[in-house]
Coordinates of C-alpha atoms and ligand atoms in Angstrom, one line a residue:
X1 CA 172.6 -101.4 -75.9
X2 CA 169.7 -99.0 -75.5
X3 CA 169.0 -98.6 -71.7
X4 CA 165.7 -96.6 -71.0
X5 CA 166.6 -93.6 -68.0
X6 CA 164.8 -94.5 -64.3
X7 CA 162.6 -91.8 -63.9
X8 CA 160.7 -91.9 -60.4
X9 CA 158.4 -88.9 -61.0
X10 CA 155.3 -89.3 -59.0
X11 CA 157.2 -91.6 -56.5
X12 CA 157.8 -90.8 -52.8
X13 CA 161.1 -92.1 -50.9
X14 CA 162.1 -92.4 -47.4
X15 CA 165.2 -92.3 -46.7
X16 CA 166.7 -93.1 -43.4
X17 CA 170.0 -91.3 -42.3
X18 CA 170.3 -89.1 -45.4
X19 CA 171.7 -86.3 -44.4
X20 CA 175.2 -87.6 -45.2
X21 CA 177.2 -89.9 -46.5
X22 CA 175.3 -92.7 -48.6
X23 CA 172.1 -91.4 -48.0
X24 CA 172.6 -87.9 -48.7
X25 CA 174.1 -88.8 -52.6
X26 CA 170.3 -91.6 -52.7
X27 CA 168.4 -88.3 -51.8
X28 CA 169.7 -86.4 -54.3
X29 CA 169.4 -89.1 -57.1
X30 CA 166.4 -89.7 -56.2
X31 CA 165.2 -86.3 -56.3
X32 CA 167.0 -85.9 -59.8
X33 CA 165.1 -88.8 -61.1
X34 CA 161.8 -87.0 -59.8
X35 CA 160.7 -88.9 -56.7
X36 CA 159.9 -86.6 -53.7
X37 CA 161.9 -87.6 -50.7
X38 CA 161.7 -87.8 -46.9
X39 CA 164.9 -86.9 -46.0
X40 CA 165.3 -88.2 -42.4
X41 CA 168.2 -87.6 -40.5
X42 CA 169.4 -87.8 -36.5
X43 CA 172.4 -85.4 -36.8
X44 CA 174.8 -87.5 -34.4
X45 CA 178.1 -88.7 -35.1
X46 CA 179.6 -92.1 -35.9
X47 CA 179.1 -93.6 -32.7
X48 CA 175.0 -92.3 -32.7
X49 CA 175.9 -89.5 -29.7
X50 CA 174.3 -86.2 -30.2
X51 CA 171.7 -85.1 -32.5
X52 CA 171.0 -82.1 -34.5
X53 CA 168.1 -81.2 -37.0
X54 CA 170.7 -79.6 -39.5
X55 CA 172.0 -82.4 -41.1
X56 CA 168.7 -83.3 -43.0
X57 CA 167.8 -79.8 -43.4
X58 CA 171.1 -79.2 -45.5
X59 CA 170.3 -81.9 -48.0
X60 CA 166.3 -80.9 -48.7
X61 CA 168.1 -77.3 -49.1
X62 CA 170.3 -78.5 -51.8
X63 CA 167.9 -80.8 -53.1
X64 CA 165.1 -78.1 -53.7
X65 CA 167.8 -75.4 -55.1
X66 CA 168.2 -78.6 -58.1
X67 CA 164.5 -77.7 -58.8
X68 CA 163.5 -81.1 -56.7
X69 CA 160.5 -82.1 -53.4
X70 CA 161.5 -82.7 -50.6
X71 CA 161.1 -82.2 -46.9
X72 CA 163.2 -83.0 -43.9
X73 CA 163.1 -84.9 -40.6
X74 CA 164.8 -85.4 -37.6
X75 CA 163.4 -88.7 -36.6
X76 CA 165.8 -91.3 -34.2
X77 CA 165.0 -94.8 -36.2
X78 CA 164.5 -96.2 -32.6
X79 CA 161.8 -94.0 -31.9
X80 CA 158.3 -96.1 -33.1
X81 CA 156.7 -93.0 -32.2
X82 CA 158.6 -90.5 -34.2
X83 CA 159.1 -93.3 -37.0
X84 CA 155.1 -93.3 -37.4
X85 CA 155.1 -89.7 -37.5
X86 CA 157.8 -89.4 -40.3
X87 CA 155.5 -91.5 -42.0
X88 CA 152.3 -89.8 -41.5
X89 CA 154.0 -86.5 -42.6
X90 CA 155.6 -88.3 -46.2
X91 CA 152.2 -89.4 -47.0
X92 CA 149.9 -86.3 -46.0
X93 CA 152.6 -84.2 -47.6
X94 CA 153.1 -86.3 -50.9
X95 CA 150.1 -89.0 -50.7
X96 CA 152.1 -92.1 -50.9
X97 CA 155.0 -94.2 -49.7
X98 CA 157.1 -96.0 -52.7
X99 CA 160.6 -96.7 -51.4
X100 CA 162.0 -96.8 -47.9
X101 CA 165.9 -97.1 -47.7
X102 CA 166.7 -98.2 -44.4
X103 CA 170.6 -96.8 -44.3
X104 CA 170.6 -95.1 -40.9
X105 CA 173.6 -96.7 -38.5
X106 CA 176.3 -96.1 -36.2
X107 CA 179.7 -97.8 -35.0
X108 CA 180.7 -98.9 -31.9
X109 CA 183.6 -101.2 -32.9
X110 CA 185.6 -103.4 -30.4
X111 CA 186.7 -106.8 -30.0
X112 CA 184.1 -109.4 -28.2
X113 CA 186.2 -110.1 -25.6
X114 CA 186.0 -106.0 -24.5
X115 CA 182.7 -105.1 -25.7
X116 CA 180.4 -103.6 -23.5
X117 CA 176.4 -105.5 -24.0
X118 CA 175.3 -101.2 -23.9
X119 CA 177.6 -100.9 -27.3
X120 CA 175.9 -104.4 -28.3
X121 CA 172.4 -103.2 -27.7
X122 CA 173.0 -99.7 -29.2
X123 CA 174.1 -100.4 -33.0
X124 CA 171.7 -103.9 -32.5
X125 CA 168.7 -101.3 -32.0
X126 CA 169.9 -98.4 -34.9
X127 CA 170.1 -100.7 -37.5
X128 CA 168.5 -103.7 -37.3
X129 CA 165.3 -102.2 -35.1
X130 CA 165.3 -99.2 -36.5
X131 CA 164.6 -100.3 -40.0
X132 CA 162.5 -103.3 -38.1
X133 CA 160.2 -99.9 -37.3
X134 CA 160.6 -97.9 -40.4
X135 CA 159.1 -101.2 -42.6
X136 CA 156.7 -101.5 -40.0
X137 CA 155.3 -98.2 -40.5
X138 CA 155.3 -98.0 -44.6
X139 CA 154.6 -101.7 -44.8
X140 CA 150.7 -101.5 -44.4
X141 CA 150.7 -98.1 -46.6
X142 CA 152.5 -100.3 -49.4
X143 CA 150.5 -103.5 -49.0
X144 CA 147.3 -101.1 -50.0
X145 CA 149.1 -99.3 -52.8
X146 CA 150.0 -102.8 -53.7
X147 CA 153.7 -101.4 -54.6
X148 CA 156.7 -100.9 -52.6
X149 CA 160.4 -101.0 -52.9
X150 CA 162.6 -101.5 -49.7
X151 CA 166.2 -101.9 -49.2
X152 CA 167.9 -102.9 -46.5
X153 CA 171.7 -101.8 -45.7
X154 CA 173.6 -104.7 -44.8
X155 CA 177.5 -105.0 -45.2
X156 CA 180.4 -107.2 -45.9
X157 CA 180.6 -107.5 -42.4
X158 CA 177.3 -109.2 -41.7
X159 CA 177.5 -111.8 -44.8
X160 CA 181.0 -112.1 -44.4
X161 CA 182.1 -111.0 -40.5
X162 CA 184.4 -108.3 -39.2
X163 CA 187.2 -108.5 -36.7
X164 CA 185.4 -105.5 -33.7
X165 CA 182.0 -106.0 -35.3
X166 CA 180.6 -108.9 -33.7
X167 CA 177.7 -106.0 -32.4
X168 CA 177.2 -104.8 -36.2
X169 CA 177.8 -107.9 -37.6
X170 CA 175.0 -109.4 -36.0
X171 CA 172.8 -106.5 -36.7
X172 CA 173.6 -106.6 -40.5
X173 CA 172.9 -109.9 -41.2
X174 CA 169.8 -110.1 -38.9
X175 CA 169.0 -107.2 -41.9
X176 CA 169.2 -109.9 -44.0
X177 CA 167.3 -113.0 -42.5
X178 CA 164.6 -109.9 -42.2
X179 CA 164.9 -109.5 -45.6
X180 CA 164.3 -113.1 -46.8
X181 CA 161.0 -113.2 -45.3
X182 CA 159.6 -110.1 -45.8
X183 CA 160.2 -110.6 -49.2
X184 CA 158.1 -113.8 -48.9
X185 CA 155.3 -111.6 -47.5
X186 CA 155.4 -108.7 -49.8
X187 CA 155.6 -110.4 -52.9
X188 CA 151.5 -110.7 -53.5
X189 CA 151.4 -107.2 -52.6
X190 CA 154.5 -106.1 -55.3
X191 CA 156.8 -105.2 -52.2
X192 CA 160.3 -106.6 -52.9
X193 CA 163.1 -106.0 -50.4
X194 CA 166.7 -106.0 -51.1
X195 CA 169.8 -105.9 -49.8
X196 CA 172.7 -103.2 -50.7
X197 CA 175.9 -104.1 -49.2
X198 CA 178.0 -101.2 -49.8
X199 CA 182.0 -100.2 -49.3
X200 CA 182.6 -96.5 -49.4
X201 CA 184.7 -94.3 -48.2
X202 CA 182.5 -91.5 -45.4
X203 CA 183.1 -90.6 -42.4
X204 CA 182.2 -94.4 -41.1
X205 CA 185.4 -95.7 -43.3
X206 CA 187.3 -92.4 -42.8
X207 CA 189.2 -93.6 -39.8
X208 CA 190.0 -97.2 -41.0
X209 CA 190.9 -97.1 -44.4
X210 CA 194.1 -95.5 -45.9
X211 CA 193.7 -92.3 -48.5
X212 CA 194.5 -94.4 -51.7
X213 CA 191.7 -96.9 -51.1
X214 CA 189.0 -94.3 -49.6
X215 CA 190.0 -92.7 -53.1
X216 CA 188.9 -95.9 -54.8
X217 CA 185.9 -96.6 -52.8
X218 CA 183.7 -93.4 -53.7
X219 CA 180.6 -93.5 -52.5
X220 CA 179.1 -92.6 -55.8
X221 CA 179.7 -95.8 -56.8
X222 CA 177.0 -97.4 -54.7
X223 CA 173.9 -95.1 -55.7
X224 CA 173.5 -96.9 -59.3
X225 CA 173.0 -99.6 -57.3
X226 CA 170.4 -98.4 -54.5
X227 CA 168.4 -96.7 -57.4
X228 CA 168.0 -99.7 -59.6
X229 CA 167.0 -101.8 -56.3
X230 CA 164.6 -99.0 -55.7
X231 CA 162.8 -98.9 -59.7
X232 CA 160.3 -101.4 -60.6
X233 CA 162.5 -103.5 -62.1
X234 CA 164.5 -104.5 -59.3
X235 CA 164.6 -108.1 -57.8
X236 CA 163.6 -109.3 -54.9
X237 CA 165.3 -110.8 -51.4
X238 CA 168.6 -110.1 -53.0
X239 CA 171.5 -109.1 -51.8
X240 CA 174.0 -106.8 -53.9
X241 CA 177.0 -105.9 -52.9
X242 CA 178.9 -102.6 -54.9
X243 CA 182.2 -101.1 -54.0
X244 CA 184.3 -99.2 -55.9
X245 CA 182.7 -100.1 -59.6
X246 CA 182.1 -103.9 -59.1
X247 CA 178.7 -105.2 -58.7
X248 CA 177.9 -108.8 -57.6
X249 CA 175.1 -110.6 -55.9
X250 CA 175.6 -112.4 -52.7
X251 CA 174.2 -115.6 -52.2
X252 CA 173.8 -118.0 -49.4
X253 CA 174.1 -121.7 -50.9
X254 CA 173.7 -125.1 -49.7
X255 CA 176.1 -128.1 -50.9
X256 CA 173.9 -131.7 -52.1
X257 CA 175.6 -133.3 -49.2
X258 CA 175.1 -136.8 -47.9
X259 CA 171.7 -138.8 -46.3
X260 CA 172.5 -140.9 -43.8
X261 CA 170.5 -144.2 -42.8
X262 CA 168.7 -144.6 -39.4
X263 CA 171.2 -146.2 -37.2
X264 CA 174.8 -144.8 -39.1
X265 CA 173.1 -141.0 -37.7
X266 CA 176.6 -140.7 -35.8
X267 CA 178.9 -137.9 -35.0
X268 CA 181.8 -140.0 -36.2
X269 CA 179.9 -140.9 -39.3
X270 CA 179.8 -136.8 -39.5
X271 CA 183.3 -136.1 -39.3
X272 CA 184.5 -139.1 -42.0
X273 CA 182.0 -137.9 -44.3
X274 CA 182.9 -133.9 -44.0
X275 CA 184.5 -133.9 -46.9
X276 CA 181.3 -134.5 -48.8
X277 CA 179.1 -132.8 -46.7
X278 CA 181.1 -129.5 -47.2
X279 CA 182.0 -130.5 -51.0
X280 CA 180.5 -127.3 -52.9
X281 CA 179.6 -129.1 -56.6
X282 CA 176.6 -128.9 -57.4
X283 CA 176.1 -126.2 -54.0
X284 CA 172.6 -124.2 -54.5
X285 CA 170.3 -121.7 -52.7
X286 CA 167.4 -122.8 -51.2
X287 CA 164.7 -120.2 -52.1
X288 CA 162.8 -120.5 -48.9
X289 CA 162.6 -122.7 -45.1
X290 CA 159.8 -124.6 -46.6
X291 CA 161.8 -125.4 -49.7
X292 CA 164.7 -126.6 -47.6
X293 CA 162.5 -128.6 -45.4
X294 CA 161.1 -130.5 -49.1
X295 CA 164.4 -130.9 -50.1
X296 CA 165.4 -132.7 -46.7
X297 CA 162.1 -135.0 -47.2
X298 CA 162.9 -135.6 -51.5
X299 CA 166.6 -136.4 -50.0
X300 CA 164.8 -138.9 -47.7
X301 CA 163.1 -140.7 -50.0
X302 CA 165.4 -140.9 -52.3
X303 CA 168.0 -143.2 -49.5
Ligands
NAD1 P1 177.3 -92.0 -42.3 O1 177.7 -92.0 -40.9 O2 177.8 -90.9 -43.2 O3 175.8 -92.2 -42.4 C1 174.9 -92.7 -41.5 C2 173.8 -91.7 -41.2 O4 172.8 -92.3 -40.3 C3 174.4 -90.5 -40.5 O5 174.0 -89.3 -41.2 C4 173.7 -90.5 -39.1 O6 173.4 -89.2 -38.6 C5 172.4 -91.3 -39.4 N1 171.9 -91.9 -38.2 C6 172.6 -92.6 -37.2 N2 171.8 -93.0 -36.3 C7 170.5 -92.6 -36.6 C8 169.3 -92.8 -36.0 N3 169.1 -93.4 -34.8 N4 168.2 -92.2 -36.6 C9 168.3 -91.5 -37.8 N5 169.5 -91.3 -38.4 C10 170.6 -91.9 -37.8 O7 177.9 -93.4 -42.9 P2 177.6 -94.2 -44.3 O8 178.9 -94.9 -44.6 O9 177.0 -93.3 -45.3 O10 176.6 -95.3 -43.8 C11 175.3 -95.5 -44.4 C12 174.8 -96.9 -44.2 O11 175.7 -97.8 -44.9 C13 175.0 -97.4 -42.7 O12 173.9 -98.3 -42.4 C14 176.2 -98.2 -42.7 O13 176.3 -99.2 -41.7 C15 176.2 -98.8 -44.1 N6 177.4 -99.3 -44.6 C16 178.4 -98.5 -44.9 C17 179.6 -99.0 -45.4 C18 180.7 -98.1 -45.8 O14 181.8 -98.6 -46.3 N7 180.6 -96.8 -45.7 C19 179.8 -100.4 -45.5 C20 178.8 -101.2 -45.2 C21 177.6 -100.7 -44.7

């Protein structure tokens, strides 16, 4: 099969929290494939303490001695004002705003029972917020290109749930729901916005994963991935999930269920028919609220 190369020459991307990890390996491919990138970074450690320009600098240094644009920025995600700026600078210094991967995060892991709400609030505000204020600020500057490609970083542990990660969890799959309706609103405009949902082994997996399977888990693996969601021919309000070579698509479904009739609308009428209500043939996903509200109403009047 013939497969025509991604080229993104003449594209701008922003890239939140490249200036490691994930990001960094997006920014260079990115920059390989001819897009000009924003190459923001905080410069804190796993648990978003500190801060240090550095970090991003690093990775526009490497990515200009390949022969590519870029410039950095030190931008915290939580900061609308700085976000704005970052944005201002991407499009006086390259004219436009085509992809925005919101990847910046921290960690601040710990059972719910011990978990302080300041360690909630934290990772709630750096991911989920803080790409909440990224698409904010490019969402306007795509709607008037009428083009724009945004991913959103969520993880097995929002779809899927994490023992310690009630706080990132939460935030993850609150990436998600975002997701699902700002694809609803872009779509007219030719935003889409998906979902990566990565497992790689950096120095957020470093400490909880044993060498054999960090091994396995490069995280070169995920930025095929991230790039196709980022070209023109990626989907929209998707959700892939990569690790370690295997790509799938993750997808919320709904079973057929059962209609009840007015006056058998009981909780014991519930629990005798739970087998049905949770029996997965013929299970689908509902493409939007609306839709699931017509399919409540066709169920309805069907009974
Ligand atoms: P990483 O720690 O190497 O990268 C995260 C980057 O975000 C860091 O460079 C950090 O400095 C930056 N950052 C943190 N807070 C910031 C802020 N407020 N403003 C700007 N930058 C900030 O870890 P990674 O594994 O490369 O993670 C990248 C993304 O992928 C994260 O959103 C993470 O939650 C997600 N993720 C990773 C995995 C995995 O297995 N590694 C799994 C699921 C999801």
């Amino acid at each position: 099969m013939t497969q025509e190369t991604m080229n993104f020459a003449g594209q701008v991307a922003i890239i939140t929290g490249a200036g490691g990890g994930l990001g960094r390996l997006y920014a260079l491919e990115l920059a390989a494939r001819g897009a000009a990138v924003v190459v923001n970074d905080l410069g804190g450690s796993v648990d978003g303490s500190g801060s240090s320009a550095t970090a991003a600098e690093t990775v526009v240094e490497e990515i200009k001695a390949a022969g590519g644009r870029a410039i950095a920025n030190a931008a915290d995600v939580t900061d609308e004002a700085a976000v704005n700026t970052m944005v201002a600078e991407a499009v006086e210094a390259f004219g436009r705003v085509d992809i925005l991967i919101n990847n910046a995060g921290i960690l601040r892991d710990k059972s719910f029972a011990k978990m302080e709400m300041v360690n909630w609030n934290k990772v709630v505000d750096v991911h989920l917020n803080g790409a909440a204020l990224c698409t904010k600020a490019v969402w306007n500057v795509m709607k008037e290109q009428g083009y724009g490609r945004i991913i959103m970083t969520t993880s097995p542990s929002g779809i899927y749930g994490n023992f310690g990660q009630a706080n990132y969890g939460a935030a993850k799959a609150g990436l998600w729901g975002m997701m699902n309706t700002l694809g609803l609103e872009g779509a007219k405009s030719n935003i889409h916005v998906n979902c990566i949902a990565p497992s790689a082994g950096t120095r957020m997996t470093e400490t909880i994963m044993d060498a054999g399977t960090l091994k396995m888990l490069a995280p070169e693996n995920i930025t095929p991935a991230v790039v196709f969601l980022c070209s023109q021919a990626a989907p929209t309000r998707k959700v892939l999930v990569a690790a370690a070579g295997t790509y799938t698509l993750a997808e919320m479904v709904e079973t057929q269920g059962i209609h009840l009739a007015e006056g058998d609308r009981t909780p014991e009428a519930i629990a005798a028919n739970w087998g049905r209500i949770a029996d997965r043939t013929d299970a689908e996903p509902v493409n939007s609220a609306m839709e699931g509200v017509a399919k409540l109403v066709k169920a309805m009047a069907n009974a």
